[in-house]
Amino acid sequence: MANDKRVRHILSLSGGKDSAALALYMRDRVPEMEYIFSDTRKELPETYEYLERISSYLGKEVTRLNADVGFDHWYEMYGGMIPSNHRRWCTRALKLKPFEQHCGSDEVVNYVGLRADEERSGYISHKPNIKPVYPFKEDGLILRDIEEILRSSGVGMPPYTKWGRTRSGCYFCFYQQKIEWVRLKETHPDLYDKAKAYEKPYEKTGNFFTWSQGESLTEMEQPARVEQIKREHVIRIERKVARKENATLREVFAEADRGEQPDEDDDQGCLVCHL
Ligand code: SF4
């Protein structure tokens, strides 16, 4: 008997440029595509604005997952533990699980926006009914192609890149570089303060964690420390210029600001949140 089980095609938007470009790229290739966004409720306002822009271009709703529970629910469940690279409960609870629940036991083709010019590995679902595909890799599309897709569509780059944030995801994401914390403070002081509010002993367990390794946000926002972080950022960029024979200073700054080459010891983030 023929297997007539319907296959669903799902593209998960993160609020980042690569998944956005993939959505635009696939719009006419897979008209039945479902677009989803796993909302932590702690995203940057610019991300929500960007999703609206993408949705208008697609002419389709972007389904928000986690309608009922966001980061704070899970933060409580994990006893006030701020996530980190080594305690990364957030990606699983807020991004991966809701996605897997949304797929259920259906056969799903999951479209992932990894480019042909990068070697990032993924934190993606390994459920046997969810098959990842990588159209940019398959079609050989690299960064400049992605930028062109975004530019020519009018959707453009994610708006938070204008103030130097390199990644999508929660405003307090522990993957951000120290220079990005400084920029968050300058651009969204209210969000910086909200992030800071998590850095206190959790009343039920006494747990105390910081978002950025080795220092609290209160320490980081001191004027002398801010100046130091900015100075160190410039020095790193200059070193990069010296290493890259053919790159101009402007190109390297632009590259770092796009998040192509994080300028601190920095894990590669995760495909679910930052693609
Ligand atoms: S963006 Fe960062 S903090 Fe938010 S869920 Fe993803 S890894 Fe966790």
PDB file of C-alpha atoms and ligand atoms in Angstrom:
ATOM      1  CA  MET A   1       0.000   0.000   0.000  1.00  0.00           C
ATOM      2  CA  ALA A   2       1.368   3.424  -0.889  1.00  0.00           C
ATOM      3  CA  ASN A   3       2.513   5.586   2.007  1.00  0.00           C
ATOM      4  CA  ASP A   4       0.389   8.729   1.660  1.00  0.00           C
ATOM      5  CA  LYS A   5       1.482  10.296   4.932  1.00  0.00           C
ATOM      6  CA  ARG A   6       1.770  14.042   4.465  1.00  0.00           C
ATOM      7  CA  VAL A   7       5.227  15.537   4.782  1.00  0.00           C
ATOM      8  CA  ARG A   8       5.379  18.933   6.461  1.00  0.00           C
ATOM      9  CA  HIS A   9       7.935  21.536   5.460  1.00  0.00           C
ATOM     10  CA  ILE A  10       8.991  23.755   8.338  1.00  0.00           C
ATOM     11  CA  LEU A  11      11.404  26.642   8.509  1.00  0.00           C
ATOM     12  CA  SER A  12      12.252  27.991  11.919  1.00  0.00           C
ATOM     13  CA  LEU A  13      13.077  31.698  12.001  1.00  0.00           C
ATOM     14  CA  SER A  14      15.450  32.834  14.713  1.00  0.00           C
ATOM     15  CA  GLY A  15      15.330  36.563  13.994  1.00  0.00           C
ATOM     16  CA  GLY A  16      18.792  36.263  12.454  1.00  0.00           C
ATOM     17  CA  LYS A  17      19.818  37.084   8.911  1.00  0.00           C
ATOM     18  CA  ASP A  18      20.487  33.564   7.604  1.00  0.00           C
ATOM     19  CA  SER A  19      17.139  32.038   8.553  1.00  0.00           C
ATOM     20  CA  ALA A  20      15.438  35.219   7.302  1.00  0.00           C
ATOM     21  CA  ALA A  21      17.210  34.984   3.951  1.00  0.00           C
ATOM     22  CA  LEU A  22      16.357  31.290   3.717  1.00  0.00           C
ATOM     23  CA  ALA A  23      12.676  32.069   4.283  1.00  0.00           C
ATOM     24  CA  LEU A  24      12.746  34.562   1.414  1.00  0.00           C
ATOM     25  CA  TYR A  25      14.731  32.165  -0.762  1.00  0.00           C
ATOM     26  CA  MET A  26      12.291  29.311  -0.189  1.00  0.00           C
ATOM     27  CA  ARG A  27       9.051  31.316  -0.442  1.00  0.00           C
ATOM     28  CA  ASP A  28       8.293  30.393  -4.042  1.00  0.00           C
ATOM     29  CA  ARG A  29      10.209  27.115  -4.050  1.00  0.00           C
ATOM     30  CA  VAL A  30       8.129  25.524  -1.287  1.00  0.00           C
ATOM     31  CA  PRO A  31       4.777  27.344  -1.183  1.00  0.00           C
ATOM     32  CA  GLU A  32       3.421  25.033   1.520  1.00  0.00           C
ATOM     33  CA  MET A  33       6.215  25.988   3.928  1.00  0.00           C
ATOM     34  CA  GLU A  34       5.271  26.595   7.569  1.00  0.00           C
ATOM     35  CA  TYR A  35       7.233  29.380   9.218  1.00  0.00           C
ATOM     36  CA  ILE A  36       7.678  29.288  12.945  1.00  0.00           C
ATOM     37  CA  PHE A  37       9.389  31.314  15.628  1.00  0.00           C
ATOM     38  CA  SER A  38      10.068  29.999  19.136  1.00  0.00           C
ATOM     39  CA  ASP A  39       9.453  33.019  21.303  1.00  0.00           C
ATOM     40  CA  THR A  40      11.361  33.207  24.585  1.00  0.00           C
ATOM     41  CA  ARG A  41       9.509  36.451  25.369  1.00  0.00           C
ATOM     42  CA  LYS A  42      12.925  37.919  26.004  1.00  0.00           C
ATOM     43  CA  GLU A  43      13.760  38.831  22.455  1.00  0.00           C
ATOM     44  CA  LEU A  44      14.890  42.256  21.387  1.00  0.00           C
ATOM     45  CA  PRO A  45      12.115  44.571  20.206  1.00  0.00           C
ATOM     46  CA  GLU A  46      13.972  44.790  16.896  1.00  0.00           C
ATOM     47  CA  THR A  47      13.551  41.042  16.433  1.00  0.00           C
ATOM     48  CA  TYR A  48       9.776  41.249  16.706  1.00  0.00           C
ATOM     49  CA  GLU A  49       9.823  44.134  14.228  1.00  0.00           C
ATOM     50  CA  TYR A  50      11.993  42.106  11.854  1.00  0.00           C
ATOM     51  CA  LEU A  51       9.649  39.121  12.034  1.00  0.00           C
ATOM     52  CA  GLU A  52       6.762  41.383  11.037  1.00  0.00           C
ATOM     53  CA  ARG A  53       8.757  42.558   8.052  1.00  0.00           C
ATOM     54  CA  ILE A  54       9.567  38.991   6.996  1.00  0.00           C
ATOM     55  CA  SER A  55       5.975  37.892   7.460  1.00  0.00           C
ATOM     56  CA  SER A  56       4.726  40.703   5.199  1.00  0.00           C
ATOM     57  CA  TYR A  57       7.175  39.714   2.497  1.00  0.00           C
ATOM     58  CA  LEU A  58       6.160  36.065   2.757  1.00  0.00           C
ATOM     59  CA  GLY A  59       2.479  36.935   2.827  1.00  0.00           C
ATOM     60  CA  LYS A  60       2.119  34.377   5.607  1.00  0.00           C
ATOM     61  CA  GLU A  61       1.820  34.297   9.345  1.00  0.00           C
ATOM     62  CA  VAL A  62       4.883  33.289  11.290  1.00  0.00           C
ATOM     63  CA  THR A  63       3.551  30.933  13.962  1.00  0.00           C
ATOM     64  CA  ARG A  64       4.779  31.794  17.443  1.00  0.00           C
ATOM     65  CA  LEU A  65       5.571  28.829  19.626  1.00  0.00           C
ATOM     66  CA  ASN A  66       5.676  29.091  23.439  1.00  0.00           C
ATOM     67  CA  ALA A  67       2.493  31.128  23.544  1.00  0.00           C
ATOM     68  CA  ASP A  68       1.999  30.310  27.215  1.00  0.00           C
ATOM     69  CA  VAL A  69       5.408  29.900  28.752  1.00  0.00           C
ATOM     70  CA  GLY A  70       8.557  31.829  28.191  1.00  0.00           C
ATOM     71  CA  PHE A  71      11.991  32.101  29.747  1.00  0.00           C
ATOM     72  CA  ASP A  72      10.810  33.039  33.238  1.00  0.00           C
ATOM     73  CA  HIS A  73       8.749  29.902  33.608  1.00  0.00           C
ATOM     74  CA  TRP A  74      11.771  27.716  32.915  1.00  0.00           C
ATOM     75  CA  TYR A  75      14.070  29.932  34.943  1.00  0.00           C
ATOM     76  CA  GLU A  76      11.852  29.133  37.935  1.00  0.00           C
ATOM     77  CA  MET A  77      11.796  25.446  37.050  1.00  0.00           C
ATOM     78  CA  TYR A  78      15.599  25.405  36.954  1.00  0.00           C
ATOM     79  CA  GLY A  79      15.850  26.995  40.384  1.00  0.00           C
ATOM     80  CA  GLY A  80      16.981  30.436  39.295  1.00  0.00           C
ATOM     81  CA  MET A  81      19.908  29.131  37.303  1.00  0.00           C
ATOM     82  CA  ILE A  82      21.018  31.618  34.670  1.00  0.00           C
ATOM     83  CA  PRO A  83      21.909  29.563  31.585  1.00  0.00           C
ATOM     84  CA  SER A  84      25.410  29.499  30.184  1.00  0.00           C
ATOM     85  CA  ASN A  85      27.343  27.616  27.561  1.00  0.00           C
ATOM     86  CA  HIS A  86      27.717  24.754  30.073  1.00  0.00           C
ATOM     87  CA  ARG A  87      24.193  25.035  31.524  1.00  0.00           C
ATOM     88  CA  ARG A  88      22.325  25.588  28.312  1.00  0.00           C
ATOM     89  CA  TRP A  89      18.882  24.498  29.413  1.00  0.00           C
ATOM     90  CA  CYS A  90      17.279  27.456  27.644  1.00  0.00           C
ATOM     91  CA  THR A  91      17.848  26.337  24.069  1.00  0.00           C
ATOM     92  CA  ARG A  92      16.421  22.934  24.778  1.00  0.00           C
ATOM     93  CA  ALA A  93      13.430  24.140  26.809  1.00  0.00           C
ATOM     94  CA  LEU A  94      12.560  27.244  24.818  1.00  0.00           C
ATOM     95  CA  LYS A  95      13.590  26.456  21.282  1.00  0.00           C
ATOM     96  CA  LEU A  96      14.146  22.796  20.597  1.00  0.00           C
ATOM     97  CA  LYS A  97      11.370  21.182  22.633  1.00  0.00           C
ATOM     98  CA  PRO A  98       8.607  23.506  21.408  1.00  0.00           C
ATOM     99  CA  PHE A  99       9.767  22.866  17.858  1.00  0.00           C
ATOM    100  CA  GLU A 100       9.691  19.097  18.362  1.00  0.00           C
ATOM    101  CA  GLN A 101       6.264  19.315  19.987  1.00  0.00           C
ATOM    102  CA  HIS A 102       5.028  21.377  17.069  1.00  0.00           C
ATOM    103  CA  CYS A 103       6.258  18.667  14.684  1.00  0.00           C
ATOM    104  CA  GLY A 104       4.793  15.843  16.769  1.00  0.00           C
ATOM    105  CA  SER A 105       5.201  12.506  15.020  1.00  0.00           C
ATOM    106  CA  ASP A 106       4.709  13.982  11.551  1.00  0.00           C
ATOM    107  CA  GLU A 107       7.313  13.532   8.891  1.00  0.00           C
ATOM    108  CA  VAL A 108       9.014  16.906   8.725  1.00  0.00           C
ATOM    109  CA  VAL A 109      11.565  18.463   6.437  1.00  0.00           C
ATOM    110  CA  ASN A 110      13.336  21.089   8.526  1.00  0.00           C
ATOM    111  CA  TYR A 111      14.988  23.872   6.502  1.00  0.00           C
ATOM    112  CA  VAL A 112      18.204  25.152   8.093  1.00  0.00           C
ATOM    113  CA  GLY A 113      19.959  28.319   6.910  1.00  0.00           C
ATOM    114  CA  LEU A 114      23.589  27.212   7.204  1.00  0.00           C
ATOM    115  CA  ARG A 115      25.603  28.784   4.414  1.00  0.00           C
ATOM    116  CA  ALA A 116      28.082  27.144   2.071  1.00  0.00           C
ATOM    117  CA  ASP A 117      30.895  29.286   3.484  1.00  0.00           C
ATOM    118  CA  GLU A 118      30.589  28.241   7.112  1.00  0.00           C
ATOM    119  CA  GLU A 119      31.338  25.170   9.103  1.00  0.00           C
ATOM    120  CA  ARG A 120      29.115  25.669  12.113  1.00  0.00           C
ATOM    121  CA  SER A 121      27.752  22.512  13.568  1.00  0.00           C
ATOM    122  CA  GLY A 122      24.291  22.457  14.893  1.00  0.00           C
ATOM    123  CA  TYR A 123      22.196  22.058  17.959  1.00  0.00           C
ATOM    124  CA  ILE A 124      19.272  20.796  15.994  1.00  0.00           C
ATOM    125  CA  SER A 125      16.659  18.141  16.467  1.00  0.00           C
ATOM    126  CA  HIS A 126      17.824  14.582  15.936  1.00  0.00           C
ATOM    127  CA  LYS A 127      14.376  13.020  16.055  1.00  0.00           C
ATOM    128  CA  PRO A 128      14.137  10.452  13.286  1.00  0.00           C
ATOM    129  CA  ASN A 129      10.960  11.977  11.817  1.00  0.00           C
ATOM    130  CA  ILE A 130      12.643  15.388  11.423  1.00  0.00           C
ATOM    131  CA  LYS A 131      14.993  15.576   8.496  1.00  0.00           C
ATOM    132  CA  PRO A 132      17.225  18.669   8.269  1.00  0.00           C
ATOM    133  CA  VAL A 133      18.044  20.086   4.857  1.00  0.00           C
ATOM    134  CA  TYR A 134      20.504  22.857   4.022  1.00  0.00           C
ATOM    135  CA  PRO A 135      19.459  24.627   0.808  1.00  0.00           C
ATOM    136  CA  PHE A 136      22.182  27.303   0.985  1.00  0.00           C
ATOM    137  CA  LYS A 137      24.863  24.654   1.354  1.00  0.00           C
ATOM    138  CA  GLU A 138      23.338  22.545  -1.405  1.00  0.00           C
ATOM    139  CA  ASP A 139      23.093  25.528  -3.756  1.00  0.00           C
ATOM    140  CA  GLY A 140      26.496  26.973  -2.797  1.00  0.00           C
ATOM    141  CA  LEU A 141      25.198  30.266  -1.387  1.00  0.00           C
ATOM    142  CA  ILE A 142      27.636  32.260   0.718  1.00  0.00           C
ATOM    143  CA  LEU A 143      27.444  35.384   2.840  1.00  0.00           C
ATOM    144  CA  ARG A 144      27.321  37.887   0.000  1.00  0.00           C
ATOM    145  CA  ASP A 145      24.433  35.947  -1.603  1.00  0.00           C
ATOM    146  CA  ILE A 146      22.507  36.057   1.658  1.00  0.00           C
ATOM    147  CA  GLU A 147      23.083  39.801   1.947  1.00  0.00           C
ATOM    148  CA  GLU A 148      21.901  40.248  -1.622  1.00  0.00           C
ATOM    149  CA  ILE A 149      18.704  38.244  -0.993  1.00  0.00           C
ATOM    150  CA  LEU A 150      17.923  40.438   1.996  1.00  0.00           C
ATOM    151  CA  ARG A 151      18.828  43.653   0.187  1.00  0.00           C
ATOM    152  CA  SER A 152      16.954  42.978  -3.041  1.00  0.00           C
ATOM    153  CA  SER A 153      13.803  41.880  -1.216  1.00  0.00           C
ATOM    154  CA  GLY A 154      13.696  45.117   0.745  1.00  0.00           C
ATOM    155  CA  VAL A 155      13.630  43.122   3.998  1.00  0.00           C
ATOM    156  CA  GLY A 156      17.231  44.067   4.763  1.00  0.00           C
ATOM    157  CA  MET A 157      19.489  43.028   7.603  1.00  0.00           C
ATOM    158  CA  PRO A 158      18.103  42.533  11.113  1.00  0.00           C
ATOM    159  CA  PRO A 159      17.575  46.017  12.597  1.00  0.00           C
ATOM    160  CA  TYR A 160      19.614  45.295  15.755  1.00  0.00           C
ATOM    161  CA  THR A 161      22.752  45.058  13.609  1.00  0.00           C
ATOM    162  CA  LYS A 162      22.536  48.848  13.222  1.00  0.00           C
ATOM    163  CA  TRP A 163      23.673  49.307  16.819  1.00  0.00           C
ATOM    164  CA  GLY A 164      26.250  46.558  16.696  1.00  0.00           C
ATOM    165  CA  ARG A 165      24.431  43.563  18.076  1.00  0.00           C
ATOM    166  CA  THR A 166      25.625  40.552  16.114  1.00  0.00           C
ATOM    167  CA  ARG A 167      23.188  37.832  17.078  1.00  0.00           C
ATOM    168  CA  SER A 168      19.502  37.244  17.319  1.00  0.00           C
ATOM    169  CA  GLY A 169      18.098  35.666  20.461  1.00  0.00           C
ATOM    170  CA  CYS A 170      17.326  36.836  23.957  1.00  0.00           C
ATOM    171  CA  TYR A 171      18.479  40.336  24.860  1.00  0.00           C
ATOM    172  CA  PHE A 172      20.447  38.787  27.726  1.00  0.00           C
ATOM    173  CA  CYS A 173      21.942  35.921  25.752  1.00  0.00           C
ATOM    174  CA  PHE A 174      25.111  34.723  27.452  1.00  0.00           C
ATOM    175  CA  TYR A 175      26.715  34.250  24.054  1.00  0.00           C
ATOM    176  CA  GLN A 176      26.984  37.954  23.467  1.00  0.00           C
ATOM    177  CA  GLN A 177      30.363  39.594  23.543  1.00  0.00           C
ATOM    178  CA  LYS A 178      31.210  42.129  26.215  1.00  0.00           C
ATOM    179  CA  ILE A 179      31.131  44.917  23.637  1.00  0.00           C
ATOM    180  CA  GLU A 180      27.568  43.866  22.857  1.00  0.00           C
ATOM    181  CA  TRP A 181      26.592  44.169  26.514  1.00  0.00           C
ATOM    182  CA  VAL A 182      27.991  47.699  26.404  1.00  0.00           C
ATOM    183  CA  ARG A 183      25.973  48.430  23.295  1.00  0.00           C
ATOM    184  CA  LEU A 184      22.850  46.935  24.846  1.00  0.00           C
ATOM    185  CA  LYS A 185      23.296  49.249  27.817  1.00  0.00           C
ATOM    186  CA  GLU A 186      23.654  52.238  25.480  1.00  0.00           C
ATOM    187  CA  THR A 187      20.739  51.294  23.220  1.00  0.00           C
ATOM    188  CA  HIS A 188      18.280  49.614  25.569  1.00  0.00           C
ATOM    189  CA  PRO A 189      19.216  50.603  29.125  1.00  0.00           C
ATOM    190  CA  ASP A 190      15.897  49.202  30.341  1.00  0.00           C
ATOM    191  CA  LEU A 191      16.752  45.748  28.975  1.00  0.00           C
ATOM    192  CA  TYR A 192      20.229  45.921  30.455  1.00  0.00           C
ATOM    193  CA  ASP A 193      18.669  46.636  33.828  1.00  0.00           C
ATOM    194  CA  LYS A 194      16.244  43.760  33.402  1.00  0.00           C
ATOM    195  CA  ALA A 195      19.151  41.426  32.637  1.00  0.00           C
ATOM    196  CA  LYS A 196      20.974  42.765  35.688  1.00  0.00           C
ATOM    197  CA  ALA A 197      17.991  41.961  37.869  1.00  0.00           C
ATOM    198  CA  TYR A 198      18.567  38.229  37.285  1.00  0.00           C
ATOM    199  CA  GLU A 199      22.035  38.535  38.801  1.00  0.00           C
ATOM    200  CA  LYS A 200      21.094  38.246  42.423  1.00  0.00           C
ATOM    201  CA  PRO A 201      20.766  35.268  44.730  1.00  0.00           C
ATOM    202  CA  TYR A 202      17.684  33.329  43.781  1.00  0.00           C
ATOM    203  CA  GLU A 203      15.520  33.393  46.880  1.00  0.00           C
ATOM    204  CA  LYS A 204      14.463  29.749  46.865  1.00  0.00           C
ATOM    205  CA  THR A 205      17.876  28.179  46.288  1.00  0.00           C
ATOM    206  CA  GLY A 206      20.463  30.874  46.961  1.00  0.00           C
ATOM    207  CA  ASN A 207      21.850  30.232  43.467  1.00  0.00           C
ATOM    208  CA  PHE A 208      23.833  33.167  42.106  1.00  0.00           C
ATOM    209  CA  PHE A 209      25.040  33.326  38.541  1.00  0.00           C
ATOM    210  CA  THR A 210      26.176  36.018  36.126  1.00  0.00           C
ATOM    211  CA  TRP A 211      25.387  36.270  32.430  1.00  0.00           C
ATOM    212  CA  SER A 212      28.914  37.041  31.381  1.00  0.00           C
ATOM    213  CA  GLN A 213      31.657  34.847  32.687  1.00  0.00           C
ATOM    214  CA  GLY A 214      33.763  36.312  35.447  1.00  0.00           C
ATOM    215  CA  GLU A 215      31.944  39.580  36.022  1.00  0.00           C
ATOM    216  CA  SER A 216      28.529  40.899  36.818  1.00  0.00           C
ATOM    217  CA  LEU A 217      26.622  43.400  34.735  1.00  0.00           C
ATOM    218  CA  THR A 218      26.936  45.873  37.597  1.00  0.00           C
ATOM    219  CA  GLU A 219      30.711  45.616  37.335  1.00  0.00           C
ATOM    220  CA  MET A 220      30.601  45.777  33.571  1.00  0.00           C
ATOM    221  CA  GLU A 221      28.619  49.003  33.399  1.00  0.00           C
ATOM    222  CA  GLN A 222      31.141  51.014  35.436  1.00  0.00           C
ATOM    223  CA  PRO A 223      32.470  53.831  33.207  1.00  0.00           C
ATOM    224  CA  ALA A 224      36.112  52.758  33.487  1.00  0.00           C
ATOM    225  CA  ARG A 225      35.217  49.181  32.584  1.00  0.00           C
ATOM    226  CA  VAL A 226      33.073  50.323  29.654  1.00  0.00           C
ATOM    227  CA  GLU A 227      35.993  52.339  28.297  1.00  0.00           C
ATOM    228  CA  GLN A 228      38.287  49.344  28.724  1.00  0.00           C
ATOM    229  CA  ILE A 229      35.906  47.037  26.861  1.00  0.00           C
ATOM    230  CA  LYS A 230      35.630  49.525  24.006  1.00  0.00           C
ATOM    231  CA  ARG A 231      39.412  49.942  23.839  1.00  0.00           C
ATOM    232  CA  GLU A 232      39.962  46.184  23.810  1.00  0.00           C
ATOM    233  CA  HIS A 233      37.389  45.784  21.059  1.00  0.00           C
ATOM    234  CA  VAL A 234      39.260  48.265  18.863  1.00  0.00           C
ATOM    235  CA  ILE A 235      42.580  46.536  19.580  1.00  0.00           C
ATOM    236  CA  ARG A 236      41.134  43.168  18.570  1.00  0.00           C
ATOM    237  CA  ILE A 237      39.822  44.625  15.349  1.00  0.00           C
ATOM    238  CA  GLU A 238      43.189  46.190  14.573  1.00  0.00           C
ATOM    239  CA  ARG A 239      44.907  42.865  15.167  1.00  0.00           C
ATOM    240  CA  LYS A 240      42.499  41.246  12.794  1.00  0.00           C
ATOM    241  CA  VAL A 241      43.274  43.833  10.168  1.00  0.00           C
ATOM    242  CA  ALA A 242      46.951  43.137  10.593  1.00  0.00           C
ATOM    243  CA  ARG A 243      46.292  39.418  10.100  1.00  0.00           C
ATOM    244  CA  LYS A 244      44.126  39.878   7.052  1.00  0.00           C
ATOM    245  CA  GLU A 245      46.342  41.241   4.371  1.00  0.00           C
ATOM    246  CA  ASN A 246      43.669  42.287   1.960  1.00  0.00           C
ATOM    247  CA  ALA A 247      40.985  43.540   4.324  1.00  0.00           C
ATOM    248  CA  THR A 248      40.566  47.193   5.053  1.00  0.00           C
ATOM    249  CA  LEU A 249      39.827  48.379   8.568  1.00  0.00           C
ATOM    250  CA  ARG A 250      36.289  49.258   7.509  1.00  0.00           C
ATOM    251  CA  GLU A 251      35.651  45.766   6.135  1.00  0.00           C
ATOM    252  CA  VAL A 252      36.909  44.080   9.272  1.00  0.00           C
ATOM    253  CA  PHE A 253      34.792  46.324  11.527  1.00  0.00           C
ATOM    254  CA  ALA A 254      31.759  45.574   9.367  1.00  0.00           C
ATOM    255  CA  GLU A 255      32.530  41.857   9.496  1.00  0.00           C
ATOM    256  CA  ALA A 256      32.870  41.846  13.269  1.00  0.00           C
ATOM    257  CA  ASP A 257      29.715  43.875  13.653  1.00  0.00           C
ATOM    258  CA  ARG A 258      27.803  41.421  11.510  1.00  0.00           C
ATOM    259  CA  GLY A 259      28.924  38.692  13.858  1.00  0.00           C
ATOM    260  CA  GLU A 260      30.837  36.844  11.218  1.00  0.00           C
ATOM    261  CA  GLN A 261      33.909  36.589  13.370  1.00  0.00           C
ATOM    262  CA  PRO A 262      33.217  37.090  17.036  1.00  0.00           C
ATOM    263  CA  ASP A 263      36.097  38.969  18.556  1.00  0.00           C
ATOM    264  CA  GLU A 264      36.193  37.254  21.919  1.00  0.00           C
ATOM    265  CA  ASP A 265      36.554  33.728  23.035  1.00  0.00           C
ATOM    266  CA  ASP A 266      33.131  32.824  22.047  1.00  0.00           C
ATOM    267  CA  ASP A 267      31.373  29.600  21.346  1.00  0.00           C
ATOM    268  CA  GLN A 268      29.649  29.378  18.023  1.00  0.00           C
ATOM    269  CA  GLY A 269      26.258  29.952  19.569  1.00  0.00           C
ATOM    270  CA  CYS A 270      23.514  27.675  18.538  1.00  0.00           C
ATOM    271  CA  LEU A 271      21.773  27.125  15.277  1.00  0.00           C
ATOM    272  CA  VAL A 272      18.352  27.282  16.855  1.00  0.00           C
ATOM    273  CA  CYS A 273      18.726  30.737  18.380  1.00  0.00           C
ATOM    274  CA  HIS A 274      21.256  32.492  16.200  1.00  0.00           C
ATOM    275  CA  LEU A 275      20.915  31.427  12.607  1.00  0.00           C
TER     276      LEU A 275
HETATM  277  S1  SF4 B   1      19.228  33.232  22.717  1.00  0.00           S
HETATM  278 FE1  SF4 B   1      20.782  32.631  24.219  1.00  0.00          FE
HETATM  279  S2  SF4 B   1      19.758  32.849  26.221  1.00  0.00           S
HETATM  280 FE2  SF4 B   1      18.143  32.829  24.657  1.00  0.00          FE
HETATM  281  S3  SF4 B   1      17.502  30.700  24.482  1.00  0.00           S
HETATM  282 FE3  SF4 B   1      19.105  31.019  22.959  1.00  0.00          FE
HETATM  283  S4  SF4 B   1      21.063  30.426  23.918  1.00  0.00           S
HETATM  284 FE4  SF4 B   1      19.492  30.723  25.536  1.00  0.00          FE
END
